[in-house]
Short mmCIF file of C-alpha atoms and ligand atoms in Angstrom, two decimals:
data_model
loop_
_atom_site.label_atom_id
_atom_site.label_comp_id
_atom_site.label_asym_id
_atom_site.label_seq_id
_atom_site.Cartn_x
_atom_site.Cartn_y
_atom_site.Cartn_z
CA UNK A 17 -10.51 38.46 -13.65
CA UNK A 18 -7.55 35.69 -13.89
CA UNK A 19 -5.21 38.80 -12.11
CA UNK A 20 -7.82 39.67 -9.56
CA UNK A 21 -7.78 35.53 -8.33
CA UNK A 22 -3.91 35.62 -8.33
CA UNK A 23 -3.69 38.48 -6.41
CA UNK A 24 -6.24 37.84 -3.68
CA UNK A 25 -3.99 34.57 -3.74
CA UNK A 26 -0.85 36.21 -3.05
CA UNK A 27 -2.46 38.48 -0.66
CA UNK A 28 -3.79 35.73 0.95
CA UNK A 29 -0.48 33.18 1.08
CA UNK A 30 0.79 36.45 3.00
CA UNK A 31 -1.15 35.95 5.38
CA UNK A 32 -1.16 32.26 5.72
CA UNK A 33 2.18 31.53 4.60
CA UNK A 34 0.52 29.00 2.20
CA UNK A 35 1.96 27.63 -1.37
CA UNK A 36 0.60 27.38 -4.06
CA UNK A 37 -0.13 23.26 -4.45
CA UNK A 38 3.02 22.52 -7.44
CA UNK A 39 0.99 19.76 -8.29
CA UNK A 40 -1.40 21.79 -10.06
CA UNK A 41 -0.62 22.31 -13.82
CA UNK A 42 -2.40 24.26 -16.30
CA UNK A 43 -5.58 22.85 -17.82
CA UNK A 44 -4.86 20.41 -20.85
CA UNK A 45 -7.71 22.00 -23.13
CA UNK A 46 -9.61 19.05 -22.91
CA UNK A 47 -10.65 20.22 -19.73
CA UNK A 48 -8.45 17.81 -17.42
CA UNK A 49 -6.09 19.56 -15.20
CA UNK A 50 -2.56 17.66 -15.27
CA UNK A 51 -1.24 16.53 -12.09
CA UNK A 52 2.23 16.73 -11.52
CA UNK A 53 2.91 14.06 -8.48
CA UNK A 54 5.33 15.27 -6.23
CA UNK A 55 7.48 12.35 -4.87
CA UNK A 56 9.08 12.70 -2.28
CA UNK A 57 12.97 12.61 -1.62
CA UNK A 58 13.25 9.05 -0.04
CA UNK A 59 11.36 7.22 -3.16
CA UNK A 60 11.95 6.75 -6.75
CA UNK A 61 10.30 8.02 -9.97
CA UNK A 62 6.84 6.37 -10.39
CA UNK A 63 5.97 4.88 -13.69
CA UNK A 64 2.54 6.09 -14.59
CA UNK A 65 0.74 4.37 -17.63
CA UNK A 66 0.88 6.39 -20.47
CA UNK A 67 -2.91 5.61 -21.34
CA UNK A 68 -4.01 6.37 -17.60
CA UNK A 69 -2.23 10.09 -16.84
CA UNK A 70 -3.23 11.40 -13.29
CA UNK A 71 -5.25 14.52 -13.20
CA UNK A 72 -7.09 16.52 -10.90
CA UNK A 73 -10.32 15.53 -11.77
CA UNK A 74 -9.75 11.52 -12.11
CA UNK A 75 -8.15 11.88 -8.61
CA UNK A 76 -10.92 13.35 -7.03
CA UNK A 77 -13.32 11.06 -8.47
CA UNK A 78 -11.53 7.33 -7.68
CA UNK A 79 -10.87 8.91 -4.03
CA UNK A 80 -14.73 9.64 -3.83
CA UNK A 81 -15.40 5.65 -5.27
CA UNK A 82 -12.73 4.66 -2.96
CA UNK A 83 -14.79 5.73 0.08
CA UNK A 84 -18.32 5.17 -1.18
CA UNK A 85 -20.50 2.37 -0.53
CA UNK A 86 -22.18 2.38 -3.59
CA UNK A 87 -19.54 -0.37 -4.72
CA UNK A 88 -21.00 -2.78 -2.38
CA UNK A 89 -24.09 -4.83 -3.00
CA UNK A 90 -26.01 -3.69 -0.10
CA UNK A 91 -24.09 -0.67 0.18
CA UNK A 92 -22.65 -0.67 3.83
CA UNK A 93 -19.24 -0.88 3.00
CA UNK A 94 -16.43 0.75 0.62
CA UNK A 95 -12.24 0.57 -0.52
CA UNK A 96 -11.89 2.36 2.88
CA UNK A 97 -13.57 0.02 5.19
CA UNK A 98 -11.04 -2.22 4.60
CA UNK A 99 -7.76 0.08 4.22
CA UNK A 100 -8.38 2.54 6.50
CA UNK A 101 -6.06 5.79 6.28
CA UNK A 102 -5.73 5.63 10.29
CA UNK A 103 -4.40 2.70 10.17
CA UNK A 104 -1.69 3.10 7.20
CA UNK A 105 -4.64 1.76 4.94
CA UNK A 106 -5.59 -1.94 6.37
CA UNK A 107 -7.89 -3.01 8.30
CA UNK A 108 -7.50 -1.92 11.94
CA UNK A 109 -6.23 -5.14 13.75
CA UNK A 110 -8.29 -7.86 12.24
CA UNK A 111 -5.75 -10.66 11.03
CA UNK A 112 -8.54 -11.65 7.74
CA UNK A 113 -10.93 -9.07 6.39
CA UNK A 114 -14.98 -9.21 7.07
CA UNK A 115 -16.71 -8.49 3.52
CA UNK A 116 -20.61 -7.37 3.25
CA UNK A 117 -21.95 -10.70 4.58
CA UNK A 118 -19.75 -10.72 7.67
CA UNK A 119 -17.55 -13.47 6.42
CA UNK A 120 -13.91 -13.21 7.02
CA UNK A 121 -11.57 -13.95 4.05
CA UNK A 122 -8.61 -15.85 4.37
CA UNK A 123 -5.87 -12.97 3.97
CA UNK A 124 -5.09 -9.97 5.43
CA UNK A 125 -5.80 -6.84 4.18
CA UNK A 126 -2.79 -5.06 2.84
CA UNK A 127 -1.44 -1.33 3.08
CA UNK A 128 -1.59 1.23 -0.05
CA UNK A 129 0.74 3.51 1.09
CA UNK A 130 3.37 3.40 -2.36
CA UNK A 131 1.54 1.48 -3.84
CA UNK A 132 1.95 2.29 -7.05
CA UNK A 133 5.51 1.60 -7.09
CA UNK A 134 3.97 -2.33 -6.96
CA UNK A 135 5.10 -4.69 -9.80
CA UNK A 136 1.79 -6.84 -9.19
CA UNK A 137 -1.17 -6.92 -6.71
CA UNK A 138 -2.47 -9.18 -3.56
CA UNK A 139 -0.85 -11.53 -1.78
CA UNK A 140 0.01 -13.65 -4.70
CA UNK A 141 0.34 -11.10 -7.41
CA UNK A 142 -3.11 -11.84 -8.78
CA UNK A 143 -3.57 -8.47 -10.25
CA UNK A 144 -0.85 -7.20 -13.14
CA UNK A 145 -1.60 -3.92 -12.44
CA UNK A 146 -3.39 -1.21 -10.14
CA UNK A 147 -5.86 -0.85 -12.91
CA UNK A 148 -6.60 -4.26 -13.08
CA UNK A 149 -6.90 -5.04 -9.59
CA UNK A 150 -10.29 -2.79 -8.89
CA UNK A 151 -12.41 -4.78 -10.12
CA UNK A 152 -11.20 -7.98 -7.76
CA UNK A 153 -12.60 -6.42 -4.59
CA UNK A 154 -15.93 -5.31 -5.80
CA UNK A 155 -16.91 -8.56 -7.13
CA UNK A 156 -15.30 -10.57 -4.52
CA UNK A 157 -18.07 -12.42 -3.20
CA UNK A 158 -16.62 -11.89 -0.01
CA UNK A 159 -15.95 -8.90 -0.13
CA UNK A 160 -18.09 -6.17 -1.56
CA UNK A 161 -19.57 -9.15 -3.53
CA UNK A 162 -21.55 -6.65 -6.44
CA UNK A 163 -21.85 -6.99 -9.93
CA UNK A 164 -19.93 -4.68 -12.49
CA UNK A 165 -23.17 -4.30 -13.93
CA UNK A 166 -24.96 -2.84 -10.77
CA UNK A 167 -22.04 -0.47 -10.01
CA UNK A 168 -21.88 0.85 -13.43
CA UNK A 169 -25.82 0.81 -13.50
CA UNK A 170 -25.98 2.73 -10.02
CA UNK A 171 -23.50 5.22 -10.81
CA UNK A 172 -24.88 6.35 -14.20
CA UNK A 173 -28.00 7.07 -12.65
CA UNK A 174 -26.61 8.58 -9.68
CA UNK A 175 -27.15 12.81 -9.50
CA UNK A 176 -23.23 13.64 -9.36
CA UNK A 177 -21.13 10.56 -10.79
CA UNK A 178 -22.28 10.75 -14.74
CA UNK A 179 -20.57 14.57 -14.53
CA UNK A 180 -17.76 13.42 -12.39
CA UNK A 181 -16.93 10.70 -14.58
CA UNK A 182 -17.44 13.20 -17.87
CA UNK A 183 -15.04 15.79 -16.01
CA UNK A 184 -12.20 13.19 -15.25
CA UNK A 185 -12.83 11.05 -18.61
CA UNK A 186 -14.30 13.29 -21.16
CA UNK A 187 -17.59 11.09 -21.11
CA UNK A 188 -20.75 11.20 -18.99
CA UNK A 189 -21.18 6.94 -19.64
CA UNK A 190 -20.02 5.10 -16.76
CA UNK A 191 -17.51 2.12 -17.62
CA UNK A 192 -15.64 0.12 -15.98
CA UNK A 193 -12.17 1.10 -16.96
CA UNK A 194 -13.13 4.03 -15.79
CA UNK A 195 -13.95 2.78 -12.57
CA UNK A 196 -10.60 1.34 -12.63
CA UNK A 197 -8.68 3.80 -13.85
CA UNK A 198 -9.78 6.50 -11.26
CA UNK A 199 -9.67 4.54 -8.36
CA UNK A 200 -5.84 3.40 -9.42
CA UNK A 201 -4.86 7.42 -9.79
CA UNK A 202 -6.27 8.47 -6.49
CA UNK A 203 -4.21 5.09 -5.27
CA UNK A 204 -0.67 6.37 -6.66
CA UNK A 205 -1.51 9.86 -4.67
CA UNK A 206 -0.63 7.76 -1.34
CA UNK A 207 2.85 8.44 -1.22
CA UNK A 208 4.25 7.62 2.37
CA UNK A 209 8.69 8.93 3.53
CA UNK A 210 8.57 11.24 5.55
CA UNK A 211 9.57 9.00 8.66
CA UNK A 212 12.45 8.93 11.28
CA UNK A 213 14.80 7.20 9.23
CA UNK A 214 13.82 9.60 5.85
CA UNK A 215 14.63 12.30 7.99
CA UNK A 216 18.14 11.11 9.18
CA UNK A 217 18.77 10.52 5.19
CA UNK A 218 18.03 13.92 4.85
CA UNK A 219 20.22 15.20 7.97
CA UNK A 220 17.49 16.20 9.91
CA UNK A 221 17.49 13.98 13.23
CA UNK A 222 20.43 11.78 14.10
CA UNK A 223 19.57 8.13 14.99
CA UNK A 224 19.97 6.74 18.51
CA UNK A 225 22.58 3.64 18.99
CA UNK A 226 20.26 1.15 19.42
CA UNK A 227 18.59 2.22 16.04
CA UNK A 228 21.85 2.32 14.49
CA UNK A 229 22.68 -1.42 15.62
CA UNK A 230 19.26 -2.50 14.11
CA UNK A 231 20.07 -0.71 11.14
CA UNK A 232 23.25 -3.63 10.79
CA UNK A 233 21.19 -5.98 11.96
CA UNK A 234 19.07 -5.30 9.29
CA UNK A 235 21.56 -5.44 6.40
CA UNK A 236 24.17 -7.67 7.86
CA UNK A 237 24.03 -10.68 5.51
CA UNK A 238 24.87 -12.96 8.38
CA UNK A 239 22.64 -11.69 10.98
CA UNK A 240 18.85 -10.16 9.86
CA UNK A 241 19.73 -10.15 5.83
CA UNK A 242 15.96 -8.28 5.89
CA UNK A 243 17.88 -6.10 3.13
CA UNK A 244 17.82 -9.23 0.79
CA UNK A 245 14.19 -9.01 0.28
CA UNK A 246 13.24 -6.12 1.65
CA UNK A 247 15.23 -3.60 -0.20
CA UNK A 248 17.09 -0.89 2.27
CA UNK A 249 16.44 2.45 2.13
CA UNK A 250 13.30 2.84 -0.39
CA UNK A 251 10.89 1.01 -1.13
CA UNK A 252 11.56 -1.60 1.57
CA UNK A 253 10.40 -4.48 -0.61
CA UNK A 254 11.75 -6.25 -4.04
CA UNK A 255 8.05 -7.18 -4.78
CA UNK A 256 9.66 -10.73 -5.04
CA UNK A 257 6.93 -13.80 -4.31
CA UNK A 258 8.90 -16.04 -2.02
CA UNK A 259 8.72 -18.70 0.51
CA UNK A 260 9.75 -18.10 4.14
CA UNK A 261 8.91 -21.12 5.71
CA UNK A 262 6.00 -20.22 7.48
CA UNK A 263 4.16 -23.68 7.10
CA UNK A 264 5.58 -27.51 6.23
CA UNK A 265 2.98 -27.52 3.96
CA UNK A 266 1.47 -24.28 3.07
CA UNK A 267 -2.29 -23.99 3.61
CA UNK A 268 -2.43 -21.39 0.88
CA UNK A 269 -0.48 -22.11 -1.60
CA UNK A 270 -0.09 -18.20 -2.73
CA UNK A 271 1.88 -17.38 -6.05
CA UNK A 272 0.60 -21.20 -7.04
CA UNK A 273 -2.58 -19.95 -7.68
CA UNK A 274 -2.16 -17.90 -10.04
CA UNK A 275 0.87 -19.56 -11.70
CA UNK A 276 -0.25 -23.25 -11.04
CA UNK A 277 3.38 -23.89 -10.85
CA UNK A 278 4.05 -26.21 -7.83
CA UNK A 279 7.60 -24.46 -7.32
CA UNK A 280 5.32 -21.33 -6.44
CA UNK A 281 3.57 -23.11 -3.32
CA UNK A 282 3.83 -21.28 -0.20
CA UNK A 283 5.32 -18.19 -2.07
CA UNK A 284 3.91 -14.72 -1.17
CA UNK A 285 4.80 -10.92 -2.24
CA UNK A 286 7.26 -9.30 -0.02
CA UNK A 287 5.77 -6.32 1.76
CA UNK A 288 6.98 -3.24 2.61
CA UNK A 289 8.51 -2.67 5.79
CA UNK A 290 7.53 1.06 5.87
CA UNK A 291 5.01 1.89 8.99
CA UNK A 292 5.26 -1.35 9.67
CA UNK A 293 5.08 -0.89 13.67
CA UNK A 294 1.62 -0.15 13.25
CA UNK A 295 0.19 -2.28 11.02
CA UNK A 296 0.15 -5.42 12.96
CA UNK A 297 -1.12 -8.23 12.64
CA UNK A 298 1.32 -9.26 10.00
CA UNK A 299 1.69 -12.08 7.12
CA UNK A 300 -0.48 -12.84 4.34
CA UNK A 301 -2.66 -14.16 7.13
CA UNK A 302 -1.86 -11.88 9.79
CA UNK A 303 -0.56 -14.83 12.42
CA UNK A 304 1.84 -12.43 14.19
CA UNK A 305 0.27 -9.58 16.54
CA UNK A 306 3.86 -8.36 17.04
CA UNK A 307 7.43 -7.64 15.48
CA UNK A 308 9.06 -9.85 18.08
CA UNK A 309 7.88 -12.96 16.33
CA UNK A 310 8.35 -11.61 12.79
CA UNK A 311 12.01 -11.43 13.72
CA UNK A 312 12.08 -14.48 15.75
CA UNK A 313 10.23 -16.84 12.97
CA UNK A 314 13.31 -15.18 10.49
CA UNK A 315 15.66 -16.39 13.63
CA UNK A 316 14.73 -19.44 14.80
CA UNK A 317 11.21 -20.32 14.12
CA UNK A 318 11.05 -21.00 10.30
CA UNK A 319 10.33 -24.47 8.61
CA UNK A 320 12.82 -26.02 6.05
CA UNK A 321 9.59 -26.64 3.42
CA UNK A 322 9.75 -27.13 -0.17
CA UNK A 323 10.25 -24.01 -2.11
CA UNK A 324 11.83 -22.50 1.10
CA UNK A 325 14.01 -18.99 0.10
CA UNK A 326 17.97 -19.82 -0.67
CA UNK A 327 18.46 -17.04 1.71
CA UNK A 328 16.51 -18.90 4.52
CA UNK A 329 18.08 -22.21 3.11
CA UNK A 330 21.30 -21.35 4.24
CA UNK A 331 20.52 -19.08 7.20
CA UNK A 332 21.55 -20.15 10.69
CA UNK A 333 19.23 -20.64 13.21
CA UNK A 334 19.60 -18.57 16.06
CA UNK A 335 21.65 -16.06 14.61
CA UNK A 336 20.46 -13.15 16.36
CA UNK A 337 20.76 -12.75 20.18
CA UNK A 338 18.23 -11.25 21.72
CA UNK A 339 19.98 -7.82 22.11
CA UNK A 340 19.29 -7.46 18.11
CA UNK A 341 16.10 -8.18 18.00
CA UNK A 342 15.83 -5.62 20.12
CA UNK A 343 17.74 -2.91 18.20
CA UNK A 344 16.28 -4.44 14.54
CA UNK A 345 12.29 -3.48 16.73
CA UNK A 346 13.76 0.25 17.64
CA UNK A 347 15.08 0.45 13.72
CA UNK A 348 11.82 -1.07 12.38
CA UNK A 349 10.31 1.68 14.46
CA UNK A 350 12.23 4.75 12.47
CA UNK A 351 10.25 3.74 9.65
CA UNK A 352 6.92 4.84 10.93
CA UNK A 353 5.41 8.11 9.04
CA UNK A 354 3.30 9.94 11.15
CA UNK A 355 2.03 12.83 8.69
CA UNK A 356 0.95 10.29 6.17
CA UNK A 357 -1.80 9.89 8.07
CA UNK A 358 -2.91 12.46 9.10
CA UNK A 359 -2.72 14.07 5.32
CA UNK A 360 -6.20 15.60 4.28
CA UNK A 361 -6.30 14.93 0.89
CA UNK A 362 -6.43 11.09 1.37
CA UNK A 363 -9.41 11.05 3.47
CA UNK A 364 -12.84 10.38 2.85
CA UNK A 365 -13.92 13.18 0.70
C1 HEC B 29 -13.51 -6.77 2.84
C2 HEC B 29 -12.27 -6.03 2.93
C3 HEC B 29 -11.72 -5.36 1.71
C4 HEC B 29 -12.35 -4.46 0.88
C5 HEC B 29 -13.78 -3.96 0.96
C6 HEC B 29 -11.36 -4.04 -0.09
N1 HEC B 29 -10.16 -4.65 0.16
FE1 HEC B 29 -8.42 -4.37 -0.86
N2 HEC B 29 -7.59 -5.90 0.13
C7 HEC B 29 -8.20 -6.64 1.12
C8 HEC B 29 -7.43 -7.85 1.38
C9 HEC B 29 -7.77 -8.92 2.41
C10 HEC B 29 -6.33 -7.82 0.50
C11 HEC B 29 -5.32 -8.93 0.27
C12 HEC B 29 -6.07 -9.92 -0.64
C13 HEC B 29 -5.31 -11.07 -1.20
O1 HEC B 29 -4.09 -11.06 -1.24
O2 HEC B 29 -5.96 -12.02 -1.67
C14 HEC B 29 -6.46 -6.58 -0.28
C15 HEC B 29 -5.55 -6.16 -1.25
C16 HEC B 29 -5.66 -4.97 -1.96
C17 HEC B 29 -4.65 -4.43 -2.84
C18 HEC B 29 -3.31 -5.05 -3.18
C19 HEC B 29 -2.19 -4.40 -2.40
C20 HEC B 29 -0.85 -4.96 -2.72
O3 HEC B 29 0.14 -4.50 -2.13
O4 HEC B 29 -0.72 -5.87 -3.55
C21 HEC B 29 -5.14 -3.25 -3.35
C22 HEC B 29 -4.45 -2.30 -4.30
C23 HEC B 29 -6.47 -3.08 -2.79
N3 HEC B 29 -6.74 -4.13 -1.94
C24 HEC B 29 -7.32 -2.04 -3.10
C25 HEC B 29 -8.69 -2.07 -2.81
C26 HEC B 29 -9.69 -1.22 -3.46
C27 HEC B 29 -9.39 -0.18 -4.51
C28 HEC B 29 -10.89 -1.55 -2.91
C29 HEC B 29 -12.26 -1.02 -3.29
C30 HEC B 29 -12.67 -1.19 -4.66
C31 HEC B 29 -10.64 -2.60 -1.92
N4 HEC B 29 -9.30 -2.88 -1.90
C32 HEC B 29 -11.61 -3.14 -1.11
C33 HEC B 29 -9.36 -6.30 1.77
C34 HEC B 29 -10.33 -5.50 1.24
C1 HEC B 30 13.77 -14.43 1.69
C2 HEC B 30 13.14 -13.13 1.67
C3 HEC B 30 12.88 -12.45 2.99
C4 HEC B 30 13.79 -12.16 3.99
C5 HEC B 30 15.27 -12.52 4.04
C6 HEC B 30 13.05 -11.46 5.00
N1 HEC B 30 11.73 -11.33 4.64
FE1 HEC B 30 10.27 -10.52 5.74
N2 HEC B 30 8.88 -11.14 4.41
C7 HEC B 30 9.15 -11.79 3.22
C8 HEC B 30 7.92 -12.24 2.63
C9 HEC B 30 7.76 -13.00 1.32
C10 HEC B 30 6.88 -11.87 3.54
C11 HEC B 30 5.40 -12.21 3.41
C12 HEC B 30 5.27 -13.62 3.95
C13 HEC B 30 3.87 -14.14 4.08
O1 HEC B 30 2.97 -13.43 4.49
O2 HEC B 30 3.68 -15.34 3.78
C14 HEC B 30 7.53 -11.16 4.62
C15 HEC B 30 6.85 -10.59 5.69
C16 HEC B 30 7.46 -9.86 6.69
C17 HEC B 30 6.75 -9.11 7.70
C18 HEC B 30 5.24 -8.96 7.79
C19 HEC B 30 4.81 -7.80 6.94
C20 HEC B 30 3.33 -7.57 6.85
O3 HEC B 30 2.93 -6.51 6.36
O4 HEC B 30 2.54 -8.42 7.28
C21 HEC B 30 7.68 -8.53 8.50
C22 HEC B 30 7.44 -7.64 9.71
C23 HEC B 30 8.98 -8.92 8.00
N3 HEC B 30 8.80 -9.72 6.90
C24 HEC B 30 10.18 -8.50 8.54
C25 HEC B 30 11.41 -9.01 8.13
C26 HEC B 30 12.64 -8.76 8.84
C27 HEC B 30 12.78 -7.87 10.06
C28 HEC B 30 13.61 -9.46 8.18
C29 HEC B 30 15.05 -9.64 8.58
C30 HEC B 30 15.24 -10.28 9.88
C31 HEC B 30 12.97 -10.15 7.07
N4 HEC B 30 11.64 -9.83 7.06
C32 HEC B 30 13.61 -10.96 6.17
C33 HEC B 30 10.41 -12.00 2.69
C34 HEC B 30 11.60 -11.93 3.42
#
């Protein structure tokens, strides 16, 4: 039986010059098939939780919660309507996100791309970890303002989910950590570098000159210093909270939030810079539409605040002419990664 599969297999990859997915490892007896995620060359080794191991089944089930309404209270939205994989997971161009009641929050909505790579979660590192941060959405009473209760309730009695969740989890009762925990493993699936620049590490294009100048820009301590905070060549972010001088006096006060530490004021997490020519509008608040006036607030336009970054303490103003800003645009642009979205497996089910 097991031969006759293989072989139609074989005889079929003939024909379609298809693999075999790597990712899929034997069965671990307890009926969970193992997946092996395959990272790719431009990003390092992901540290999975030992008590939350990805598997085929506990994949397939968060990215079917991710993308169903039954999360919501009125159940018209999802994850998805909010991180949308068209749009490098956020929420088209809408500088705050619009919850269930059609009332906008106060942040923007951030990409998922690598995001389990994260050190902590939203804006001001409110959630430790990708588990953890699930439930903040769903009961976000602007958001998909539900109770745990009703989502747990509604699944368990729902025809599919009870055997879904028993597949992934070994038990047919709904909970929340399960919830969380499938939902974070379909999350650490969205791996995102295979752009431009990934493909000049791996000496498959060659970069054009004014891609190469932004590159310096970029990591030239006395002209962009973007490296500083967001890391070169990986990641693209430290996952630092910091202050960039956006306000005087910050109208959120971000990292303070959580830490109630007045030092923290005005601190947010560094994003990545990865596919980060198309998902404008940008900031924790999404004030710029365009990468112009990222660059130029880092140039000219920031304010000396309290808590203002050491880097940005010392920077001098006008720094970069207007020739790189231009290049540091074309280099921001080799970091776009077309095939991530446009990858089957993290749509809508
Ligand atoms: C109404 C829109 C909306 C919905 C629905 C929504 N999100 Fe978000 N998401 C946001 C916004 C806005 C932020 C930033 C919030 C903040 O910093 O306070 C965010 C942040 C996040 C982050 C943190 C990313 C980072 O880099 O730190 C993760 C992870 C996330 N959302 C996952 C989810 C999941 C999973 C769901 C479904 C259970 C969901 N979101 C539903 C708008 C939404
Ligand atoms: C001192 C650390 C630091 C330096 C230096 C720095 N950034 Fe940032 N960057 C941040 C932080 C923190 C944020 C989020 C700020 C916020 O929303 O309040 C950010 C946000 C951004 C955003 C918006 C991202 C998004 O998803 O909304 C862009 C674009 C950006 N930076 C580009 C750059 C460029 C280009 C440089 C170099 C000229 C640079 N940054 C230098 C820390 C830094």
């Amino acid at each position: 039986m097991y031969m006759k599969y293989t072989s139609l297999l074989i005889l079929l990859c003939t024909f379609f010059a298809c693999k075999v997915d790597p990712s899929l490892v034997a069965n671990d007896g307890h009926g969970h098939t193992h997946y092996n995620l395959n990272i790719p060359p431009g990003l390092p080794v992901m540290k999975i939780p030992a008590d939350n191991p990805m598997t085929v089944e506990g994949i397939s089930l968060g990215r079917k919660l991710f993308y169903d309404n039954i999360l919501s209270a009125n159940n018209t939205m999802n994850c998805g309507s909010c991180h949308q994989l068209n749009n490098y997971f956020i929420d088209g161009n809408k500088a705050l996100s619009v919850g269930i009641d059609n009332i906008a929050g106060t942040r923007n909505s951030m990409p998922l791309f690598n995001i389990g790579y994260s050190t902590s979660f939203f804006w001001d590192g409110g959630a430790k970890d990708l588990e953890s941060q699930v439930l903040g959405p769903i009961t976000n009473p602007i958001e998909l303002h539900e109770t745990l209760e009703n989502v747990i309730s509604k699944l368990q009695n729902h025809p599919e989910y009870p055997t879904l969740f028993k597949k992934a989890f070994g038990s047919d009762i709904v909970s929340s950590k399960h919830i969380m925990q499938a939902i974070a493993q379909f999350e650490r699936t969205l791996l995102s570098a295979d752009s431009k620049f990934d493909k000049w590490k791996r000496n498959e294009v060659t970069l054009s000159d004014a891609e190469n100048r932004g590159m310096l820009v970029y990591t030239d301590p006395n002209k962009g210093d973007c490296t500083h905070c967001h890391s070169f060549g990986s990641t693209f972010t430290d996952f630092e909270f910091r202050n960039t001088g956006l306000d005087s006096i910050p109208v959120d006060k971000g990292r303070a939030l959580i830490t109630l530490n007045s030092l923290d004021e005005g601190k947010f997490k560094t994003p990545t810079l990865r596919n980060i020519a198309l998902t404008a509008p940008y900031m924790h608040d999404g004030r710029f539409t365009n990468l112009q006036q990222c660059i130029e607030h880092y140039n000219k336009n920031f304010r000396y605040t309290k808590n203002l970054a050491p880097e940005l303490k010392t920077a001098v103003k006008y720094r970069m002419t207007e020739q790189d800003v231009t290049d540091l645009v074309a280099f921001l642009e080799t970091l776009t990664d077309t095939t991530f979205i446009h990858n089957p497996n993290f749509d809508k089910p």
